[in-house]
């Protein structure tokens, strides 16, 4: 029996694509650009996406929508509380309907959210993305993504709508928890490994939101973005270029917010000239939900959906999500000569190519057998989620060494602990906005939790079995209720130690204190939590303040009064165990801040990537923008020393490389991990530059008494920036380097020069990464044998 060319696996991908494209009618081609979202009715609850209710009326029923074919299926798992078996059966039926409705039997590509794990009932909920940033560990993030991808592919999903590469500018923005922080290099390194991990399991990763989304005015969701091209190129676009060029990502999603008056969904410069022609991206561009229609309804740059469809497709936006609202108008636009059919064909080719590469057009693909029943929250996944949580928790302050609390068997743990605060009693606080629990179940009357999420009481009881633990909520996350503060005060007064857990409860569009559409005016703790903290601190009982949050809050009022401060950025389903482990000392904290912690509640919107006028206050302003705890900061129960800075050359050429190295030693009495950070400063440049920026990092494990040599290979391109004429250039002159433990650590400093003339860096060709090698130097004491093995394992790694 002869099979069609497009089903023949012996043919090349391009042959198969062209053969099928030649057979498709105009209506079938257009159908491949669309999607369908079979979503439940939520009553009075807000939707899963902005202005969802606006698009409820006039929707074609699913059976009608699939006639003639359908390109994509939107979130078949992440929209309703289906058990895994029900979800698999639901997807089988939907795929069968799509194939039956397609004249050429083309299945749909299935996409799902996967930011904190696959968005499905019962699936492992990993830490939020801001916690990935705190880990400073790209390999860890890559392994998490591989696990997520494996679960997704087994369920029949093909595309994941992650990771988020937005660079934080304003701490009041609600979506900070979805980002990896305020630094483009850290974000780019982590995102690249996420992409590689997800795609290694056969699931397309999707970079979002392209571009500038987080730079919205006043940190308000969907607000205009008013930044210049230089800032866009040197900050916002950096991680996207890294993930495109080095991660070879398969999909990119546009940003909602208009960029200096141009919506990215209609920007050919952004979606085609830069993304494809300059960076070499060859995947698909997908719309953020309803972004095509928003060109008319929100941005008002076109008159109607037909004009919106033409503008978006012509710009290079291939796929309309979450459903076919505007793109069906493309049929008439082509027939009436308003749109060249070749423009349509270009987008269809990209979609068909991905379907071929994913096996959807192979003869053995069976739409009725898509997906399989599996354990979405396996013991292995949970163990990995616990490791991620442990590596992401940041010890901010421990001035008197109260932590770690010794194990009860050693007689050092408190006999009584008062566990106080809303995060102590509500484990949903550990989960991000894009977890199934907070995204879907929180909207239902009988919400519960999608997976087992132990409370902090559970974890402390297990960690300190001989301590008497009393738990009092004290107040809610946002309700302003102070009626239980007196009970909390009494519990603190009666205990040897108070563990005060405050922070965020994620939600959507105002339903939480953090998350999409949950922006704030002030960085004071939400609700009555500030009053609770003040009351407990006033008791005189030693207090360990634990922040379980999706954004940084002002801690200036508590610094020096709390005996220790721990920052846990929404650490996921195993977050309670990780926090308890840091308290006891079972876990030696190794997380570092991917974002600064402000001193005052106003936040002084901005980040550590600041030039002189955004940093120095003397004689300029009465406000001090410096953070309480800077980017990169984090303490350990070990002690680390940096010595012997070496810079390989006093001067290099404009296309040369300089080696910057130092010895890092664990001088403490226990094993630990240190995040070694390399910062670059450009004292004199032709345009204003930040005072310092991260250009390299590595996380190294060191046994007690062990030393290692860390060496960074810094190419001259890593000093480059967008010059006066908006070309990327390497300028000659002095450059200063700082190697240490945070953006403000001045332990080791040095300099080198770049000689010659100004060099223009060809677009899309700059070296974007700083390789780092780690090798053992010296070992001391009884740990020598074990440490030697650890050193071999980390030696020679590269970023």
PDB file of C-alpha atoms in Angstrom, residues 171-172 182 396 522-524 551-559 567 593 595-606 624-630:
ATOM      1  CA  UNK A 171       9.499  44.866  42.458  1.00  0.00           C
ATOM      2  CA  UNK A 172       5.838  45.841  42.560  1.00  0.00           C
ATOM      3  CA  UNK A 182      16.722  40.940  37.665  1.00  0.00           C
ATOM      4  CA  UNK A 396      19.719  36.493  54.468  1.00  0.00           C
ATOM      5  CA  UNK A 522       3.850  49.221  48.213  1.00  0.00           C
ATOM      6  CA  UNK A 523       6.499  46.680  49.165  1.00  0.00           C
ATOM      7  CA  UNK A 524       5.254  46.450  52.719  1.00  0.00           C
ATOM      8  CA  UNK A 551       8.542  39.060  45.198  1.00  0.00           C
ATOM      9  CA  UNK A 552      10.982  40.839  47.505  1.00  0.00           C
ATOM     10  CA  UNK A 553       9.367  42.798  50.319  1.00  0.00           C
ATOM     11  CA  UNK A 554      10.829  45.606  52.371  1.00  0.00           C
ATOM     12  CA  UNK A 555      12.635  44.185  55.397  1.00  0.00           C
ATOM     13  CA  UNK A 556      14.315  47.342  56.656  1.00  0.00           C
ATOM     14  CA  UNK A 557      11.984  47.625  59.637  1.00  0.00           C
ATOM     15  CA  UNK A 558      12.992  44.161  60.888  1.00  0.00           C
ATOM     16  CA  UNK A 559      16.736  44.097  60.182  1.00  0.00           C
ATOM     17  CA  UNK A 567      14.019  33.989  52.189  1.00  0.00           C
ATOM     18  CA  UNK A 593      19.397  36.384  45.782  1.00  0.00           C
ATOM     19  CA  UNK A 595      16.848  39.979  43.026  1.00  0.00           C
ATOM     20  CA  UNK A 596      17.598  42.606  45.643  1.00  0.00           C
ATOM     21  CA  UNK A 597      15.697  42.894  48.931  1.00  0.00           C
ATOM     22  CA  UNK A 598      14.640  46.532  49.448  1.00  0.00           C
ATOM     23  CA  UNK A 599      15.103  48.512  52.612  1.00  0.00           C
ATOM     24  CA  UNK A 600      12.074  50.802  52.373  1.00  0.00           C
ATOM     25  CA  UNK A 601       8.505  50.022  51.366  1.00  0.00           C
ATOM     26  CA  UNK A 602       8.618  52.393  48.408  1.00  0.00           C
ATOM     27  CA  UNK A 603      11.053  50.021  46.794  1.00  0.00           C
ATOM     28  CA  UNK A 604      12.797  52.675  44.726  1.00  0.00           C
ATOM     29  CA  UNK A 605      11.842  50.780  41.545  1.00  0.00           C
ATOM     30  CA  UNK A 606      14.997  49.658  39.830  1.00  0.00           C
ATOM     31  CA  UNK A 624      18.549  56.036  49.052  1.00  0.00           C
ATOM     32  CA  UNK A 625      17.973  53.402  46.351  1.00  0.00           C
ATOM     33  CA  UNK A 626      20.413  50.854  47.742  1.00  0.00           C
ATOM     34  CA  UNK A 627      18.891  47.521  48.782  1.00  0.00           C
ATOM     35  CA  UNK A 628      19.019  46.057  52.260  1.00  0.00           C
ATOM     36  CA  UNK A 629      20.369  42.803  50.819  1.00  0.00           C
ATOM     37  CA  UNK A 630      21.941  43.023  47.354  1.00  0.00           C
TER      38      UNK A 630
END
